[in-house]
Amino acid sequence: MRAGDGGGGARAGTVRGPIAATALLFAANGAIFGAIVPRLPDLKDALELGPAAFGVAMAFYPAGALVGGLLTPALMRRRSDGAVAVAMMIAASVAAALVGFSPVVAVFAGLLLLFGVFDAITDVAMNAHGIRVQLRRGRSLINRFHAVWSLGAVLGAAGGSVAAGAGAPVRGQMLGAAVICAAAAVAAYPSRLGPPVAEDKFGRDLDAVPDPPRNLAAGRRIPGGRALLLVVALGLFACCAELVEDFAQTWSALYLREITVAGAGLAGLGFISVQGAQLAGRFTGDMLVERFGAAHVSRMGGVGVVVGVGTAFAASFLLDGPVLLTVVLAGFALAGWGIATIIPGAMVGADSVPGLAPGAGLAVLNWVMRLGFLVSPPLVGLVAEHAGMRWTVTPMLVGGIVIAAVAGPLLDRSGCPGRDLPAHHTRETAT
């Protein structure tokens, strides 16, 4: 049992409360991020930053996340994943609110760094908690949890877009969003799963797995070095999906303003279209994965990214006005649908790799993904600076091609759920 959690949480064998608690955490985490995205152009203008400088400043968020990823395993050894997720979600909400008060670029970058630390720890802890709830429930839930994240992000971005269109101050809007998200995290605390009553020699929760001794005896092991390489490969695979997420979060508002000449009230629609499509894809994702397998669903998702982004890119040369805006938003939505199950699937795969300590696979995957977030903003900023904003969608095209090409062998190797094989079965035979 992990030390220092102080007990509490839902009783072993119950899942309804922990499912609700996990959903609250995912929703709050998505909402606090979504709330700030439509206001990034306002912050960029207020700080008088060019595209390249803005990209460098935004890179401080994933830089902080890299630090947070290194701290997460130690925190989860001392406290249960649910308790860590709640505490760090509250801290992330406070940091995000303070971003809106940034007077100079140095403070802006520093607060993004701090937000990145807290957000990364929240991310790993709430996903670890969600996977533990999924195992106890006995069927795939992770895509639906990520769907709730997308719902929170859409609602947060919608609120930010309305505030931007109305000319509301960034400070007041972000402060209000932070209060709501922190309150949701507090509400999740009583219903979270407590620390596992029984663990195997790697610290994995045995309470969530039926008949654990037999399953462990029949399990397989992957040597540590190969297991780590597999998790890193899964992280790079997830980074291809992150290219779409990062563009939506960091650049879509600027892209719509410059390429489609959308006004401030419409600039947040790029992020909303991606997250809204992700929401639909994730709510149906568990059903599709259980029926067709994670690899096949991911391959089709990669094709969706290529078609959607490619259409938006071509339209930027051929169309203008409201028609261009409509086509671009539709293309972004198809890309968002395409990546819906990629990151949840990679997380389940990383957590399913045998031979790793509890949370280690997720922490390594998260670290690699955050490294991708560190590289992506300045990379796209350089593309915007030297080739123009129209070309900033090309990294997403490359990512979609990679997803379609490697999804099959990589996800099959990691032990992600196959056709007619629920996620909890995968973990039982892989631990």
Tab-separated table of C-alpha atoms in Angstrom:
chain	number	residue	atom	x	y	z
A	1	MET	CA	0.000	0.000	0.000
A	2	ARG	CA	1.245	3.493	-0.757
A	3	ALA	CA	2.219	5.474	2.283
A	4	GLY	CA	0.767	8.722	3.405
A	5	ASP	CA	-2.552	8.757	1.600
A	6	GLY	CA	-4.494	8.976	4.784
A	7	GLY	CA	-7.060	6.396	3.692
A	8	GLY	CA	-10.367	7.444	2.276
A	9	GLY	CA	-11.612	6.990	-1.237
A	10	ALA	CA	-14.137	4.522	-2.562
A	11	ARG	CA	-14.336	1.045	-1.075
A	12	ALA	CA	-12.787	-1.851	-2.973
A	13	GLY	CA	-15.217	-3.410	-5.392
A	14	THR	CA	-17.239	-0.229	-6.041
A	15	VAL	CA	-16.879	1.547	-9.377
A	16	ARG	CA	-19.737	4.009	-9.861
A	17	GLY	CA	-18.258	6.678	-7.592
A	18	PRO	CA	-14.688	6.303	-8.914
A	19	ILE	CA	-15.975	6.496	-12.501
A	20	ALA	CA	-17.688	9.798	-11.689
A	21	ALA	CA	-14.607	11.087	-9.851
A	22	THR	CA	-12.351	10.210	-12.779
A	23	ALA	CA	-14.730	11.892	-15.216
A	24	LEU	CA	-14.717	15.070	-13.097
A	25	LEU	CA	-10.922	15.166	-13.122
A	26	PHE	CA	-10.730	14.661	-16.884
A	27	ALA	CA	-13.396	17.316	-17.490
A	28	ALA	CA	-11.672	19.863	-15.254
A	29	ASN	CA	-8.288	19.200	-16.848
A	30	GLY	CA	-9.707	19.708	-20.334
A	31	ALA	CA	-11.687	22.791	-19.373
A	32	ILE	CA	-8.803	24.711	-17.813
A	33	PHE	CA	-6.695	24.147	-20.907
A	34	GLY	CA	-9.532	24.918	-23.292
A	35	ALA	CA	-10.344	28.150	-21.477
A	36	ILE	CA	-7.009	29.750	-22.279
A	37	VAL	CA	-6.663	28.692	-25.930
A	38	PRO	CA	-8.974	31.343	-27.483
A	39	ARG	CA	-7.189	34.035	-25.456
A	40	LEU	CA	-3.678	33.181	-26.665
A	41	PRO	CA	-3.873	35.691	-29.547
A	42	ASP	CA	-4.877	38.377	-27.031
A	43	LEU	CA	-1.940	37.486	-24.787
A	44	LYS	CA	0.407	37.409	-27.797
A	45	ASP	CA	-0.736	40.876	-28.878
A	46	ALA	CA	-0.600	42.276	-25.344
A	47	LEU	CA	2.981	41.068	-24.954
A	48	GLU	CA	3.885	42.226	-28.505
A	49	LEU	CA	5.327	38.867	-29.592
A	50	GLY	CA	6.084	37.718	-33.142
A	51	PRO	CA	5.251	34.153	-34.257
A	52	ALA	CA	8.700	32.726	-33.485
A	53	ALA	CA	8.946	34.419	-30.069
A	54	PHE	CA	5.417	33.305	-29.235
A	55	GLY	CA	6.328	29.726	-30.158
A	56	VAL	CA	9.381	29.829	-27.893
A	57	ALA	CA	7.340	31.227	-24.996
A	58	MET	CA	4.691	28.535	-25.462
A	59	ALA	CA	7.434	25.894	-25.347
A	60	PHE	CA	7.886	26.650	-21.638
A	61	TYR	CA	4.623	24.807	-20.971
A	62	PRO	CA	5.906	21.438	-22.262
A	63	ALA	CA	9.298	22.163	-20.678
A	64	GLY	CA	7.583	22.340	-17.308
A	65	ALA	CA	5.673	19.204	-18.199
A	66	LEU	CA	8.968	17.361	-18.705
A	67	VAL	CA	9.921	18.241	-15.139
A	68	GLY	CA	6.499	17.191	-13.889
A	69	GLY	CA	6.805	13.868	-15.667
A	70	LEU	CA	10.021	13.118	-13.791
A	71	LEU	CA	8.396	13.898	-10.437
A	72	THR	CA	5.231	11.858	-10.976
A	73	PRO	CA	6.415	8.300	-10.140
A	74	ALA	CA	7.839	9.423	-6.782
A	75	LEU	CA	4.628	11.268	-5.893
A	76	MET	CA	2.498	8.263	-6.831
A	77	ARG	CA	4.627	6.018	-4.636
A	78	ARG	CA	3.920	8.279	-1.663
A	79	ARG	CA	0.255	9.018	-2.387
A	80	SER	CA	-2.430	7.206	-4.357
A	81	ASP	CA	-2.966	8.230	-7.964
A	82	GLY	CA	-6.399	9.698	-7.166
A	83	ALA	CA	-5.100	11.925	-4.370
A	84	VAL	CA	-2.194	13.148	-6.522
A	85	ALA	CA	-4.540	13.918	-9.423
A	86	VAL	CA	-6.872	16.001	-7.240
A	87	ALA	CA	-4.099	18.021	-5.584
A	88	MET	CA	-2.267	18.736	-8.829
A	89	MET	CA	-5.485	19.658	-10.652
A	90	ILE	CA	-6.119	22.354	-8.058
A	91	ALA	CA	-2.541	23.612	-8.414
A	92	ALA	CA	-2.815	23.605	-12.224
A	93	SER	CA	-6.010	25.671	-12.028
A	94	VAL	CA	-4.272	28.310	-9.916
A	95	ALA	CA	-1.284	28.463	-12.284
A	96	ALA	CA	-3.533	28.774	-15.347
A	97	ALA	CA	-5.437	31.650	-13.752
A	98	LEU	CA	-2.194	33.492	-13.082
A	99	VAL	CA	-1.177	33.192	-16.765
A	100	GLY	CA	-3.901	35.704	-17.554
A	101	PHE	CA	-2.166	38.256	-15.298
A	102	SER	CA	1.206	38.070	-17.136
A	103	PRO	CA	2.655	41.610	-17.455
A	104	VAL	CA	5.778	40.663	-19.458
A	105	VAL	CA	6.914	37.711	-21.557
A	106	ALA	CA	9.252	36.384	-18.842
A	107	VAL	CA	6.364	36.051	-16.386
A	108	PHE	CA	4.164	34.545	-19.112
A	109	ALA	CA	6.790	31.894	-19.885
A	110	GLY	CA	7.455	31.207	-16.200
A	111	LEU	CA	3.788	30.677	-15.404
A	112	LEU	CA	3.415	28.383	-18.419
A	113	LEU	CA	6.375	26.417	-17.050
A	114	LEU	CA	4.646	26.069	-13.678
A	115	PHE	CA	1.343	25.165	-15.306
A	116	GLY	CA	3.155	22.499	-17.319
A	117	VAL	CA	4.602	20.893	-14.169
A	118	PHE	CA	1.225	20.607	-12.456
A	119	ASP	CA	-0.636	19.590	-15.608
A	120	ALA	CA	1.795	16.758	-16.415
A	121	ILE	CA	1.492	15.271	-12.936
A	122	THR	CA	-2.298	15.560	-13.123
A	123	ASP	CA	-2.279	13.899	-16.534
A	124	VAL	CA	-0.320	10.820	-15.471
A	125	ALA	CA	-2.121	10.439	-12.141
A	126	MET	CA	-5.655	10.766	-13.502
A	127	ASN	CA	-4.900	8.344	-16.357
A	128	ALA	CA	-3.399	5.834	-13.915
A	129	HIS	CA	-6.516	6.214	-11.784
A	130	GLY	CA	-8.739	5.853	-14.850
A	131	ILE	CA	-7.007	2.670	-15.973
A	132	ARG	CA	-7.353	1.232	-12.459
A	133	VAL	CA	-11.086	2.051	-12.538
A	134	GLN	CA	-11.326	0.491	-16.001
A	135	LEU	CA	-9.733	-2.713	-14.756
A	136	ARG	CA	-12.111	-2.877	-11.809
A	137	ARG	CA	-15.099	-2.235	-14.096
A	138	GLY	CA	-13.997	-5.050	-16.409
A	139	ARG	CA	-14.395	-3.241	-19.742
A	140	SER	CA	-12.812	-0.454	-21.762
A	141	LEU	CA	-13.522	3.024	-20.349
A	142	ILE	CA	-10.384	5.001	-21.173
A	143	ASN	CA	-11.664	6.491	-24.439
A	144	ARG	CA	-14.803	7.714	-22.688
A	145	PHE	CA	-12.697	9.352	-19.989
A	146	HIS	CA	-10.740	11.114	-22.714
A	147	ALA	CA	-14.049	12.026	-24.358
A	148	VAL	CA	-14.995	13.800	-21.143
A	149	TRP	CA	-11.641	15.624	-21.341
A	150	SER	CA	-12.579	16.750	-24.850
A	151	LEU	CA	-16.015	17.841	-23.618
A	152	GLY	CA	-14.394	19.895	-20.887
A	153	ALA	CA	-11.985	21.396	-23.409
A	154	VAL	CA	-14.821	22.311	-25.781
A	155	LEU	CA	-16.812	23.952	-22.989
A	156	GLY	CA	-13.746	25.803	-21.738
A	157	ALA	CA	-12.880	26.993	-25.236
A	158	ALA	CA	-16.478	28.000	-25.923
A	159	GLY	CA	-16.476	30.118	-22.792
A	160	GLY	CA	-13.157	31.647	-23.785
A	161	SER	CA	-14.411	32.394	-27.299
A	162	VAL	CA	-17.537	34.100	-25.979
A	163	ALA	CA	-15.401	36.136	-23.587
A	164	ALA	CA	-12.988	37.082	-26.380
A	165	GLY	CA	-15.817	38.083	-28.714
A	166	ALA	CA	-17.346	40.224	-25.975
A	167	GLY	CA	-14.012	41.885	-25.246
A	168	ALA	CA	-13.923	40.552	-21.679
A	169	PRO	CA	-10.561	40.792	-19.892
A	170	VAL	CA	-8.414	37.661	-20.018
A	171	ARG	CA	-7.795	37.931	-16.269
A	172	GLY	CA	-11.427	37.730	-15.226
A	173	GLN	CA	-12.267	34.912	-17.615
A	174	MET	CA	-9.306	32.738	-16.560
A	175	LEU	CA	-9.946	33.395	-12.877
A	176	GLY	CA	-13.543	32.229	-13.241
A	177	ALA	CA	-12.489	29.115	-15.158
A	178	ALA	CA	-9.889	28.275	-12.506
A	179	VAL	CA	-12.420	28.483	-9.675
A	180	ILE	CA	-14.817	26.127	-11.481
A	181	CYS	CA	-12.105	23.589	-12.359
A	182	ALA	CA	-10.588	23.573	-8.879
A	183	ALA	CA	-14.055	23.054	-7.382
A	184	ALA	CA	-14.604	20.054	-9.684
A	185	ALA	CA	-11.333	18.524	-8.485
A	186	VAL	CA	-12.340	18.990	-4.854
A	187	ALA	CA	-15.701	17.335	-5.586
A	188	ALA	CA	-13.889	14.313	-7.065
A	189	TYR	CA	-11.798	13.656	-3.956
A	190	PRO	CA	-14.285	11.708	-1.773
A	191	SER	CA	-15.197	9.247	-4.553
A	192	ARG	CA	-11.713	8.493	-5.865
A	193	LEU	CA	-10.260	4.999	-5.520
A	194	GLY	CA	-8.182	4.651	-2.380
A	195	PRO	CA	-4.741	3.041	-2.394
A	196	PRO	CA	-4.834	-0.618	-3.519
A	197	VAL	CA	-5.266	-3.049	-0.642
A	198	ALA	CA	-3.003	-5.615	-2.298
A	199	GLU	CA	-0.146	-5.176	-4.750
A	200	ASP	CA	2.176	-7.506	-6.620
A	201	LYS	CA	5.973	-7.245	-6.355
A	202	PHE	CA	5.950	-4.416	-8.905
A	203	GLY	CA	3.362	-2.474	-6.876
A	204	ARG	CA	0.544	-3.152	-9.332
A	205	ASP	CA	-3.003	-3.146	-7.985
A	206	LEU	CA	-4.258	-6.717	-7.545
A	207	ASP	CA	-7.696	-5.637	-6.327
A	208	ALA	CA	-8.654	-4.577	-9.851
A	209	VAL	CA	-7.713	-7.881	-11.499
A	210	PRO	CA	-9.849	-10.998	-11.063
A	211	ASP	CA	-7.997	-14.053	-9.716
A	212	PRO	CA	-4.621	-12.245	-9.576
A	213	PRO	CA	-2.321	-15.102	-8.495
A	214	ARG	CA	-3.304	-17.280	-11.454
A	215	ASN	CA	-3.059	-14.376	-13.862
A	216	LEU	CA	0.328	-13.352	-12.563
A	217	ALA	CA	1.650	-16.872	-12.786
A	218	ALA	CA	0.516	-17.135	-16.388
A	219	GLY	CA	1.878	-13.722	-17.254
A	220	ARG	CA	4.832	-12.824	-19.409
A	221	ARG	CA	7.770	-10.509	-18.844
A	222	ILE	CA	9.618	-8.201	-21.209
A	223	PRO	CA	13.244	-7.371	-20.313
A	224	GLY	CA	13.561	-3.887	-18.851
A	225	GLY	CA	15.471	-2.340	-21.763
A	226	ARG	CA	13.079	-3.646	-24.383
A	227	ALA	CA	10.078	-2.646	-22.285
A	228	LEU	CA	11.416	0.895	-22.014
A	229	LEU	CA	12.060	1.100	-25.762
A	230	LEU	CA	8.526	-0.096	-26.441
A	231	VAL	CA	7.080	2.609	-24.190
A	232	VAL	CA	9.263	5.255	-25.883
A	233	ALA	CA	8.026	4.056	-29.285
A	234	LEU	CA	4.447	4.358	-28.042
A	235	GLY	CA	5.268	7.878	-26.880
A	236	LEU	CA	6.576	8.861	-30.317
A	237	PHE	CA	3.459	7.334	-31.870
A	238	ALA	CA	1.305	9.449	-29.547
A	239	CYS	CA	3.373	12.517	-30.493
A	240	CYS	CA	2.068	12.184	-34.051
A	241	ALA	CA	-1.440	12.688	-32.686
A	242	GLU	CA	-0.148	15.491	-30.487
A	243	LEU	CA	0.827	17.444	-33.594
A	244	VAL	CA	-2.889	17.865	-34.260
A	245	GLU	CA	-3.703	18.653	-30.619
A	246	ASP	CA	-0.868	21.166	-30.300
A	247	PHE	CA	-1.834	22.927	-33.510
A	248	ALA	CA	-5.423	23.204	-32.303
A	249	GLN	CA	-4.345	24.492	-28.896
A	250	THR	CA	-1.518	26.819	-29.883
A	251	TRP	CA	-1.941	27.844	-33.503
A	252	SER	CA	-5.501	27.291	-34.732
A	253	ALA	CA	-6.797	30.653	-33.482
A	254	LEU	CA	-3.927	32.484	-35.201
A	255	TYR	CA	-4.374	30.342	-38.330
A	256	LEU	CA	-8.065	31.177	-38.614
A	257	ARG	CA	-7.451	34.878	-38.047
A	258	GLU	CA	-4.702	35.112	-40.675
A	259	ILE	CA	-5.737	32.560	-43.318
A	260	THR	CA	-9.545	32.662	-43.157
A	261	VAL	CA	-9.709	36.224	-41.763
A	262	ALA	CA	-11.983	35.039	-38.940
A	263	GLY	CA	-12.808	37.576	-36.249
A	264	ALA	CA	-11.932	37.240	-32.571
A	265	GLY	CA	-15.267	35.594	-31.786
A	266	LEU	CA	-14.701	32.900	-34.450
A	267	ALA	CA	-10.993	32.252	-33.932
A	268	GLY	CA	-11.665	29.694	-31.189
A	269	LEU	CA	-13.699	27.531	-33.585
A	270	GLY	CA	-10.588	25.729	-34.819
A	271	PHE	CA	-9.880	24.355	-31.376
A	272	ILE	CA	-13.566	23.613	-30.811
A	273	SER	CA	-13.851	21.715	-34.110
A	274	VAL	CA	-10.889	19.477	-33.267
A	275	GLN	CA	-11.992	18.859	-29.693
A	276	GLY	CA	-15.645	18.427	-30.652
A	277	ALA	CA	-14.745	15.744	-33.186
A	278	GLN	CA	-12.439	14.116	-30.644
A	279	LEU	CA	-15.352	14.104	-28.238
A	280	ALA	CA	-17.528	12.164	-30.691
A	281	GLY	CA	-14.672	9.834	-31.625
A	282	ARG	CA	-13.835	9.060	-28.024
A	283	PHE	CA	-17.393	8.420	-26.894
A	284	THR	CA	-17.642	5.777	-29.625
A	285	GLY	CA	-13.992	4.747	-29.418
A	286	ASP	CA	-14.310	2.055	-26.745
A	287	MET	CA	-17.016	0.308	-28.769
A	288	LEU	CA	-14.977	0.488	-31.984
A	289	VAL	CA	-11.782	-0.708	-30.296
A	290	GLU	CA	-13.546	-3.671	-28.707
A	291	ARG	CA	-15.106	-4.599	-32.056
A	292	PHE	CA	-12.299	-3.924	-34.558
A	293	GLY	CA	-9.164	-3.657	-32.416
A	294	ALA	CA	-7.035	-0.653	-31.458
A	295	ALA	CA	-4.620	-1.091	-34.368
A	296	HIS	CA	-7.278	-1.005	-37.093
A	297	VAL	CA	-9.106	1.948	-35.532
A	298	SER	CA	-5.810	3.849	-35.250
A	299	ARG	CA	-4.885	3.146	-38.877
A	300	MET	CA	-8.206	4.541	-40.040
A	301	GLY	CA	-7.642	7.520	-37.766
A	302	GLY	CA	-4.322	8.250	-39.442
A	303	VAL	CA	-6.053	8.217	-42.816
A	304	GLY	CA	-8.627	10.650	-41.422
A	305	VAL	CA	-5.878	13.056	-40.360
A	306	VAL	CA	-4.274	12.983	-43.808
A	307	VAL	CA	-7.573	13.536	-45.632
A	308	GLY	CA	-8.814	16.245	-43.260
A	309	VAL	CA	-5.630	18.286	-43.016
A	310	GLY	CA	-4.843	17.780	-46.696
A	311	THR	CA	-8.249	19.144	-47.649
A	312	ALA	CA	-7.825	22.194	-45.405
A	313	PHE	CA	-4.333	22.822	-46.807
A	314	ALA	CA	-5.500	22.619	-50.433
A	315	ALA	CA	-8.516	24.816	-49.698
A	316	SER	CA	-6.265	27.579	-48.343
A	317	PHE	CA	-4.863	28.004	-51.876
A	318	LEU	CA	-8.159	27.698	-53.745
A	319	LEU	CA	-10.891	29.277	-51.608
A	320	ASP	CA	-11.533	32.325	-49.451
A	321	GLY	CA	-14.152	33.897	-47.218
A	322	PRO	CA	-16.816	31.899	-45.358
A	323	VAL	CA	-16.430	28.916	-47.709
A	324	LEU	CA	-12.751	28.597	-46.816
A	325	LEU	CA	-13.545	28.878	-43.103
A	326	THR	CA	-16.165	26.127	-43.398
A	327	VAL	CA	-13.868	23.756	-45.304
A	328	VAL	CA	-10.947	24.368	-42.945
A	329	LEU	CA	-13.098	23.708	-39.883
A	330	ALA	CA	-14.447	20.513	-41.465
A	331	GLY	CA	-10.900	19.363	-42.235
A	332	PHE	CA	-9.761	20.105	-38.697
A	333	ALA	CA	-12.765	18.193	-37.363
A	334	LEU	CA	-11.870	15.120	-39.437
A	335	ALA	CA	-8.315	15.294	-38.103
A	336	GLY	CA	-9.662	15.558	-34.552
A	337	TRP	CA	-11.821	12.492	-35.106
A	338	GLY	CA	-8.797	10.676	-36.521
A	339	ILE	CA	-6.658	11.108	-33.419
A	340	ALA	CA	-9.489	10.399	-30.962
A	341	THR	CA	-8.286	6.956	-29.839
A	342	ILE	CA	-4.541	7.332	-30.499
A	343	ILE	CA	-3.364	8.786	-27.184
A	344	PRO	CA	-5.753	6.759	-24.955
A	345	GLY	CA	-4.647	3.605	-26.777
A	346	ALA	CA	-0.978	4.463	-26.333
A	347	MET	CA	-1.561	5.053	-22.612
A	348	VAL	CA	-3.267	1.694	-22.135
A	349	GLY	CA	-0.437	0.085	-24.088
A	350	ALA	CA	2.238	1.744	-21.941
A	351	ASP	CA	0.475	0.748	-18.732
A	352	SER	CA	0.128	-2.817	-20.055
A	353	VAL	CA	3.837	-3.337	-20.788
A	354	PRO	CA	4.992	-5.978	-18.285
A	355	GLY	CA	8.061	-5.616	-16.111
A	356	LEU	CA	7.589	-1.936	-15.195
A	357	ALA	CA	6.780	-0.403	-11.805
A	358	PRO	CA	3.282	1.084	-11.285
A	359	GLY	CA	2.896	4.325	-13.180
A	360	ALA	CA	6.352	3.989	-14.767
A	361	GLY	CA	5.074	3.184	-18.247
A	362	LEU	CA	2.592	6.050	-18.138
A	363	ALA	CA	5.234	8.427	-16.753
A	364	VAL	CA	7.731	7.578	-19.513
A	365	LEU	CA	5.039	7.857	-22.183
A	366	ASN	CA	3.924	11.193	-20.765
A	367	TRP	CA	7.528	12.427	-20.683
A	368	VAL	CA	8.061	11.551	-24.349
A	369	MET	CA	4.763	13.189	-25.277
A	370	ARG	CA	5.660	16.338	-23.362
A	371	LEU	CA	9.017	16.391	-25.146
A	372	GLY	CA	7.015	16.404	-28.362
A	373	PHE	CA	4.988	19.334	-27.064
A	374	LEU	CA	8.279	21.103	-26.276
A	375	VAL	CA	9.515	20.715	-29.849
A	376	SER	CA	6.231	21.352	-31.666
A	377	PRO	CA	5.468	25.041	-30.866
A	378	PRO	CA	8.864	26.472	-31.893
A	379	LEU	CA	8.960	24.158	-34.923
A	380	VAL	CA	5.589	25.382	-36.153
A	381	GLY	CA	6.622	28.928	-35.247
A	382	LEU	CA	9.656	28.649	-37.516
A	383	VAL	CA	7.474	27.298	-40.317
A	384	ALA	CA	5.126	30.263	-39.862
A	385	GLU	CA	8.019	32.721	-39.767
A	386	HIS	CA	9.814	31.455	-42.880
A	387	ALA	CA	7.124	29.788	-45.026
A	388	GLY	CA	3.964	31.520	-43.859
A	389	MET	CA	1.023	30.538	-41.666
A	390	ARG	CA	-0.600	28.542	-44.494
A	391	TRP	CA	2.174	25.916	-44.285
A	392	THR	CA	1.912	25.348	-40.539
A	393	VAL	CA	-0.496	22.435	-41.100
A	394	THR	CA	2.113	20.312	-42.912
A	395	PRO	CA	3.560	18.680	-39.746
A	396	MET	CA	0.076	17.307	-39.049
A	397	LEU	CA	0.051	15.707	-42.500
A	398	VAL	CA	3.322	13.935	-41.758
A	399	GLY	CA	1.988	12.775	-38.391
A	400	GLY	CA	-1.122	11.298	-39.999
A	401	ILE	CA	0.976	9.325	-42.472
A	402	VAL	CA	3.123	7.903	-39.660
A	403	ILE	CA	0.068	6.913	-37.604
A	404	ALA	CA	-1.453	5.023	-40.525
A	405	ALA	CA	1.851	3.291	-41.266
A	406	VAL	CA	2.933	2.067	-37.813
A	407	ALA	CA	-0.295	1.648	-35.823
A	408	GLY	CA	-0.657	-2.057	-36.592
A	409	PRO	CA	2.736	-3.457	-35.586
A	410	LEU	CA	3.257	-1.061	-32.670
A	411	LEU	CA	-0.090	-1.461	-30.905
A	412	ASP	CA	-0.152	-5.215	-31.489
A	413	ARG	CA	3.316	-5.474	-29.937
A	414	SER	CA	2.396	-3.407	-26.883
A	415	GLY	CA	-0.603	-5.550	-25.968
A	416	CYS	CA	-3.330	-2.995	-26.701
A	417	PRO	CA	-6.800	-4.548	-26.908
A	418	GLY	CA	-7.474	-6.469	-30.070
A	419	ARG	CA	-10.758	-7.265	-31.721
A	420	ASP	CA	-13.294	-8.658	-29.245
A	421	LEU	CA	-10.692	-8.388	-26.469
A	422	PRO	CA	-11.559	-5.855	-23.752
A	423	ALA	CA	-8.743	-3.833	-22.228
A	424	HIS	CA	-8.892	-5.580	-18.849
A	425	HIS	CA	-8.041	-8.925	-20.464
A	426	THR	CA	-4.926	-7.441	-21.960
A	427	ARG	CA	-3.644	-6.315	-18.569
A	428	GLU	CA	-4.441	-9.662	-16.957
A	429	THR	CA	-2.231	-11.581	-19.364
A	430	ALA	CA	0.506	-8.985	-19.514
A	431	THR	CA	1.332	-8.475	-15.852
